PDB file of C-alpha atoms in Angstrom:
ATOM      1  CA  UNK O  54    -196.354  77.713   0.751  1.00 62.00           C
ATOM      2  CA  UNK O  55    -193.693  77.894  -1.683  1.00 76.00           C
ATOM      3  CA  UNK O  56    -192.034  74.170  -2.482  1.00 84.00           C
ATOM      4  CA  UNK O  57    -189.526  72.906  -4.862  1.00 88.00           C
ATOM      5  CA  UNK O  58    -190.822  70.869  -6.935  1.00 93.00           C
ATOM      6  CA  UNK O  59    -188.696  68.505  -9.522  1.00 94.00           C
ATOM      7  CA  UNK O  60    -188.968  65.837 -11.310  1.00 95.00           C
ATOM      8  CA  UNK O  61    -186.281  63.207 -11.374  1.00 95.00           C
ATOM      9  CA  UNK O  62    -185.435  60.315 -13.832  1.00 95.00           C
ATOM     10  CA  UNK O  63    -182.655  57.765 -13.043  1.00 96.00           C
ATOM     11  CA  UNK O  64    -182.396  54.375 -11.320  1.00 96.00           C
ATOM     12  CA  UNK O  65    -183.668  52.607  -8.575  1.00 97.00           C
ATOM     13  CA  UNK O  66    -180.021  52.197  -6.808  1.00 96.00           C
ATOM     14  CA  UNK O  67    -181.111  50.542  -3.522  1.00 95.00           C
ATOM     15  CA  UNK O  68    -184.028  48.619  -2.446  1.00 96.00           C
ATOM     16  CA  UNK O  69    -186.974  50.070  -0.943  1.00 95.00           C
ATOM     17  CA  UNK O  70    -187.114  49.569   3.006  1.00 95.00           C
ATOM     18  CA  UNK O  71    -190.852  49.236   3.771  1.00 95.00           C
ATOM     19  CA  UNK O  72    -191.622  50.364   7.105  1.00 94.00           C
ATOM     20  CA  UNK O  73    -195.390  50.532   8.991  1.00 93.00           C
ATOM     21  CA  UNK O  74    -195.046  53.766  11.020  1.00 90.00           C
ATOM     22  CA  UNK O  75    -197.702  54.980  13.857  1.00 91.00           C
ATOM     23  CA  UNK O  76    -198.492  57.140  10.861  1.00 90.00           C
ATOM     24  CA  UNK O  77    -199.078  55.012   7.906  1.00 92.00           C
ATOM     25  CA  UNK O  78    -196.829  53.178   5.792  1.00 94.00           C
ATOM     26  CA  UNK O  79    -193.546  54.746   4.559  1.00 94.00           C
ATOM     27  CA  UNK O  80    -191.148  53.399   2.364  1.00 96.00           C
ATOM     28  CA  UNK O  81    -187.212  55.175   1.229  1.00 95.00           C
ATOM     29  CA  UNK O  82    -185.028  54.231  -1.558  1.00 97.00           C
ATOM     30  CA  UNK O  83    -181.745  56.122  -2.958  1.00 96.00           C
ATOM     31  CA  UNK O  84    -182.395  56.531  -6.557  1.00 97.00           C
ATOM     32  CA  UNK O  85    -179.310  57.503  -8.979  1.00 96.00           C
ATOM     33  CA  UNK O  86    -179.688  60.348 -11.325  1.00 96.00           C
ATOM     34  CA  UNK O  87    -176.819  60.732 -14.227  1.00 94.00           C
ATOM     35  CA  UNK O  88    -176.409  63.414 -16.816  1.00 92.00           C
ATOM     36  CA  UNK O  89    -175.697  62.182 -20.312  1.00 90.00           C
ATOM     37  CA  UNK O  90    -174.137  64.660 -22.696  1.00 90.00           C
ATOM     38  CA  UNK O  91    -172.740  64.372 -26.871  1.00 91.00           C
ATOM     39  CA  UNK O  92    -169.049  64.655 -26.663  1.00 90.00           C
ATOM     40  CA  UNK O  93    -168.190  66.050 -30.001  1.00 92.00           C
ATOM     41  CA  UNK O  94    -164.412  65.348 -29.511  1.00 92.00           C
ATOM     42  CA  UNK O  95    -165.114  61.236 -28.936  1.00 90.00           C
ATOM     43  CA  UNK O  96    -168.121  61.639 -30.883  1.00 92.00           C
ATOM     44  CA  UNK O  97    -169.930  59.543 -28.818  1.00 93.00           C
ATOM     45  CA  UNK O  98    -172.671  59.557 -25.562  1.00 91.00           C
ATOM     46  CA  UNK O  99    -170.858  59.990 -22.183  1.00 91.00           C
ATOM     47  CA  UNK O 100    -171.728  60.027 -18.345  1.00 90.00           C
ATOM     48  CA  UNK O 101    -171.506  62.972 -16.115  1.00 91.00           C
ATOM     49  CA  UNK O 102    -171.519  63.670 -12.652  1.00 93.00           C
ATOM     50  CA  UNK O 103    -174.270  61.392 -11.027  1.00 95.00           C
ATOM     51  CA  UNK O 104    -176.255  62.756  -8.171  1.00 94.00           C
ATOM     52  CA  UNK O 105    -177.812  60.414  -5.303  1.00 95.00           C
ATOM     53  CA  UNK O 106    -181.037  61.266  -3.576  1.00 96.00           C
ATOM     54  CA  UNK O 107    -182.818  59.740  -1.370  1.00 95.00           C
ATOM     55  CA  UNK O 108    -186.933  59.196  -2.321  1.00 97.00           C
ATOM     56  CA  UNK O 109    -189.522  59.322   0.398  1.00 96.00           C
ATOM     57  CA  UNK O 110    -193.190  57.706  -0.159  1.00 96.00           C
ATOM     58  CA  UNK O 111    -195.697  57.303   2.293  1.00 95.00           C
ATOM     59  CA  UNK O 112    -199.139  55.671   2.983  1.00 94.00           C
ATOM     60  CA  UNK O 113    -200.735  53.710  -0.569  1.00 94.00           C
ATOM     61  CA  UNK O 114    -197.389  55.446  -2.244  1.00 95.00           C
ATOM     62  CA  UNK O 115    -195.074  53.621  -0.108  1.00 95.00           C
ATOM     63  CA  UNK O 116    -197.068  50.041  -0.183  1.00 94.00           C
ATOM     64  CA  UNK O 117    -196.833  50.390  -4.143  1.00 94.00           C
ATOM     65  CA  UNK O 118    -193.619  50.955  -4.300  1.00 94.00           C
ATOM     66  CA  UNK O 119    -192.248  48.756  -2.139  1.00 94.00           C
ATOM     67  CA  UNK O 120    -194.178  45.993  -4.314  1.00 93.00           C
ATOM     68  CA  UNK O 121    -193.044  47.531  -7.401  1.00 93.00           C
ATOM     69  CA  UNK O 122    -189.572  48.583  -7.804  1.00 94.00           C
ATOM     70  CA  UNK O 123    -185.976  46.855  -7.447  1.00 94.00           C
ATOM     71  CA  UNK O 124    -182.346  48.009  -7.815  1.00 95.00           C
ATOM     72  CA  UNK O 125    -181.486  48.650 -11.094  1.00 94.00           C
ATOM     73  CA  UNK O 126    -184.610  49.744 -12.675  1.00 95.00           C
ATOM     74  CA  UNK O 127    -185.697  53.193 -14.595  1.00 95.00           C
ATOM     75  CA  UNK O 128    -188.006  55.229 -12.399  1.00 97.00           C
ATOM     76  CA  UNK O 129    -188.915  58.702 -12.500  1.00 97.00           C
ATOM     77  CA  UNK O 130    -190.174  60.628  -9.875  1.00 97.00           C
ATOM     78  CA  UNK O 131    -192.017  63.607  -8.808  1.00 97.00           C
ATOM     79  CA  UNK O 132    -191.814  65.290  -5.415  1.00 96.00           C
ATOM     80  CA  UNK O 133    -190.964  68.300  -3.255  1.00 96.00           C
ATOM     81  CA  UNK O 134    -187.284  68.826  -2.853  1.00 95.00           C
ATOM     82  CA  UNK O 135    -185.348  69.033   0.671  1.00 93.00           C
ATOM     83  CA  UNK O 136    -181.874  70.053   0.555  1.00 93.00           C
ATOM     84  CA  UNK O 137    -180.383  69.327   4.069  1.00 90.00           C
ATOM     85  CA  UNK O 138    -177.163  70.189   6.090  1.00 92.00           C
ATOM     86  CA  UNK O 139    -175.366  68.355   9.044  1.00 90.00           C
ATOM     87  CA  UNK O 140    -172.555  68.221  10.567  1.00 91.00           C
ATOM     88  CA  UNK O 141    -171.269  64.766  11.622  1.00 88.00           C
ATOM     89  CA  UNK O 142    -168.355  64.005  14.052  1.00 90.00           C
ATOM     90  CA  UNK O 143    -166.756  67.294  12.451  1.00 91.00           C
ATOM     91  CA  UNK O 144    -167.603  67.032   8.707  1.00 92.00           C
ATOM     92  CA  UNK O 145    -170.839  69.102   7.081  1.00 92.00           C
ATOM     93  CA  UNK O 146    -172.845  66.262   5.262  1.00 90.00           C
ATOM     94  CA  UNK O 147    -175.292  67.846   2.584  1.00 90.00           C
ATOM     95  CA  UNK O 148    -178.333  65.590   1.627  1.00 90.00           C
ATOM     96  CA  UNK O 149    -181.350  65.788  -1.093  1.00 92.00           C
ATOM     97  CA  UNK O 150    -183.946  64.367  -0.609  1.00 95.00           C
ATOM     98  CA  UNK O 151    -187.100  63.933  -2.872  1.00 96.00           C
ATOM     99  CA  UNK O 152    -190.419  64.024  -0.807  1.00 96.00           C
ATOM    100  CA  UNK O 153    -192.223  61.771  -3.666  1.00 97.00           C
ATOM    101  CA  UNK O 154    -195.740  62.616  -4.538  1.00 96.00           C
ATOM    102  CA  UNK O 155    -195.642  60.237  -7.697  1.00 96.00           C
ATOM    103  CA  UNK O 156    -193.198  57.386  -9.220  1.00 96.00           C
ATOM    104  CA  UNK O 157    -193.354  54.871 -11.897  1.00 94.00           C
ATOM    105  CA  UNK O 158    -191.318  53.092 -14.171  1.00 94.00           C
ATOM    106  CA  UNK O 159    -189.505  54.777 -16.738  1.00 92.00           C
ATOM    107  CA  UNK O 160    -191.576  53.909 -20.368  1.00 92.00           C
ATOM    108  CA  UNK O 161    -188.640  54.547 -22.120  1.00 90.00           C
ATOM    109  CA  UNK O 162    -186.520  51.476 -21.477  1.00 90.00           C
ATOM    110  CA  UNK O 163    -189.480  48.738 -21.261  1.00 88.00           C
ATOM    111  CA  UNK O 164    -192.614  48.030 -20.865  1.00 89.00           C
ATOM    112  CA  UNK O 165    -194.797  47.759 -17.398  1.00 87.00           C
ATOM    113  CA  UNK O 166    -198.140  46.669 -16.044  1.00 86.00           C
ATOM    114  CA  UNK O 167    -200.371  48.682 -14.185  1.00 84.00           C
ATOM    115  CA  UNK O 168    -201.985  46.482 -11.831  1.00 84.00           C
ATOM    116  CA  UNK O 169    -204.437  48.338  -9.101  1.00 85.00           C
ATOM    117  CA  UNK O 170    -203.963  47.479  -5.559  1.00 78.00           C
ATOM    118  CA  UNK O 171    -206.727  45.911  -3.388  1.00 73.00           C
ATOM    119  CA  UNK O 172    -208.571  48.587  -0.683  1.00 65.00           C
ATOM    120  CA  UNK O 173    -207.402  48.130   2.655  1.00 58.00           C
ATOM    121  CA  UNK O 174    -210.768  48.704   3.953  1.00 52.00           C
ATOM    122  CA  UNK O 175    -213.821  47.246   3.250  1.00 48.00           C
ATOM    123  CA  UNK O 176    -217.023  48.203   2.132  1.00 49.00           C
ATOM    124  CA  UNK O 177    -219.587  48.585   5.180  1.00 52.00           C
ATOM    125  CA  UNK O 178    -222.468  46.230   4.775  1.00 53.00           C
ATOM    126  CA  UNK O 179    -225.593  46.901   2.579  1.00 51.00           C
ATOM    127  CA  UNK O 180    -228.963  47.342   4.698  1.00 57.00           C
ATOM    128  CA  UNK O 181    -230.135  45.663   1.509  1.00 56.00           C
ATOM    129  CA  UNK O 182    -229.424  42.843  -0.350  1.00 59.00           C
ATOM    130  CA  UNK O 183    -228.042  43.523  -3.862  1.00 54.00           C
ATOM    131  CA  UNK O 184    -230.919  42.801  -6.364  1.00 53.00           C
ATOM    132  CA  UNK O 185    -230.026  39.935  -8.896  1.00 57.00           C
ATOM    133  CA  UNK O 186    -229.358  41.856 -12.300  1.00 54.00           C
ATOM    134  CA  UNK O 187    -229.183  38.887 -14.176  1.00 60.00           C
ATOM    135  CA  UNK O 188    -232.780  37.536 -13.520  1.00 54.00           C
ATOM    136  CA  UNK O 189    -235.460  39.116 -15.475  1.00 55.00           C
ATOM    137  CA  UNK O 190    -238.478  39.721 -13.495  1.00 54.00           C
ATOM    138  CA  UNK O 191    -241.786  37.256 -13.434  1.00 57.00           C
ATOM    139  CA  UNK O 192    -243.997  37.465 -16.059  1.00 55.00           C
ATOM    140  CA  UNK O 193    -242.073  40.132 -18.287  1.00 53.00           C
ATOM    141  CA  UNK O 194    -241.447  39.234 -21.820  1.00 53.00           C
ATOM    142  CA  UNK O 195    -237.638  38.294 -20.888  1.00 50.00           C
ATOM    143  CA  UNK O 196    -238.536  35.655 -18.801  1.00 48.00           C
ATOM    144  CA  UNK O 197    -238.152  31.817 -19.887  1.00 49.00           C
ATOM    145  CA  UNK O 198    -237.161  30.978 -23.363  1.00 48.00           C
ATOM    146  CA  UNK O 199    -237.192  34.568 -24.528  1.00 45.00           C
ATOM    147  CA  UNK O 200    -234.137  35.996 -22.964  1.00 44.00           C
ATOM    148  CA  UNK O 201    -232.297  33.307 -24.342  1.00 44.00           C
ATOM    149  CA  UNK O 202    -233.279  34.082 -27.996  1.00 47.00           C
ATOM    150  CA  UNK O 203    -232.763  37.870 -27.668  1.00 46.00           C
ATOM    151  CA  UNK O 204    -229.709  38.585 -25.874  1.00 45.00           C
ATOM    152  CA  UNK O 205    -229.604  41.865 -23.173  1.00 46.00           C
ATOM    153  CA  UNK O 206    -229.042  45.488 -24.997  1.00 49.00           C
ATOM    154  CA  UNK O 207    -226.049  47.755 -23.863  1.00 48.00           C
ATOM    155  CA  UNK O 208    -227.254  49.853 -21.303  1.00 49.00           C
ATOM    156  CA  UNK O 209    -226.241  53.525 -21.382  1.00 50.00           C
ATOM    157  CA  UNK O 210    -225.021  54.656 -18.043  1.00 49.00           C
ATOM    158  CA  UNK O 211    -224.670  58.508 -17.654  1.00 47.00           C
TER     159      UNK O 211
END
């Protein structure tokens, strides 16, 4: 199927409304997008139009962002694009909206940490218990005083 995809950097201009839906989490926020030009005449930066959209996240997307992001802040954001039209008490209302398949903070203007977020599920019980890596077995050389004076080797894990 044929999307449009862009990829949008502005500022957070509202703040995300989390919302638990019968089919996952989703979370919206209007994000600001303003073109900057060189005005040779003023010789200086100025602001152009700015467009509005409205960003879309849902399931672990939506959680993260509603933990993440407040009004005012650089994001950019990548997503499929729906352009809508609709006619309200008389008047034809046209809307974009980004359907957001990544966001993050925009490097450019600070700095951010990446923290990852917990599983919601968890992890079904062994049949076995975990062996104790720690503990040399009985009667090898590493037991007792040993393993203290020669301390464990990097193990190469491929």
């Amino acid at each position: 199927m044929n999307e449009t995809m862009v990829c949008a950097v502005g500022r957070v201009a509202t703040q995300p409304v989390y919302r638990e839906m019968a089919s996952g989490p989703s979370a919206r926020f209007r994000m600001a997008v303003t073109a900057r030009y060189w005005d040779r005449e003023k010789n200086t930066w100025t602001d152009g139009h700015t467009n509005f959209f409205t960003v879309w996240a849902n399931r672990q997307l939506a959680t993260n962002t509603a933990a993440s992001l407040t009004v005012g802040e650089p994001v950019i954001v990548q997503g499929r694009l729906k352009v809508r039209t609709d006619v309200r008490e008389g008047q034809s209302w046209t809307s974009a909206d980004i359907d957001a398949v990544a966001i993050g903070h925009d490097l450019a203007w600070g700095t951010s940490a990446f923290r990852r977020a917990g599983k919601a599920e968890t992890a079904p019980a062994s049949a076995q218990p975990e062996p104790n890596w720690e503990t040399a077995p009985e009667g090898s050389a590493e037991s007792g005083d040993a393993r203290a004076q020669h301390p464990p080797e990097a193990a190469l894990l491929t």
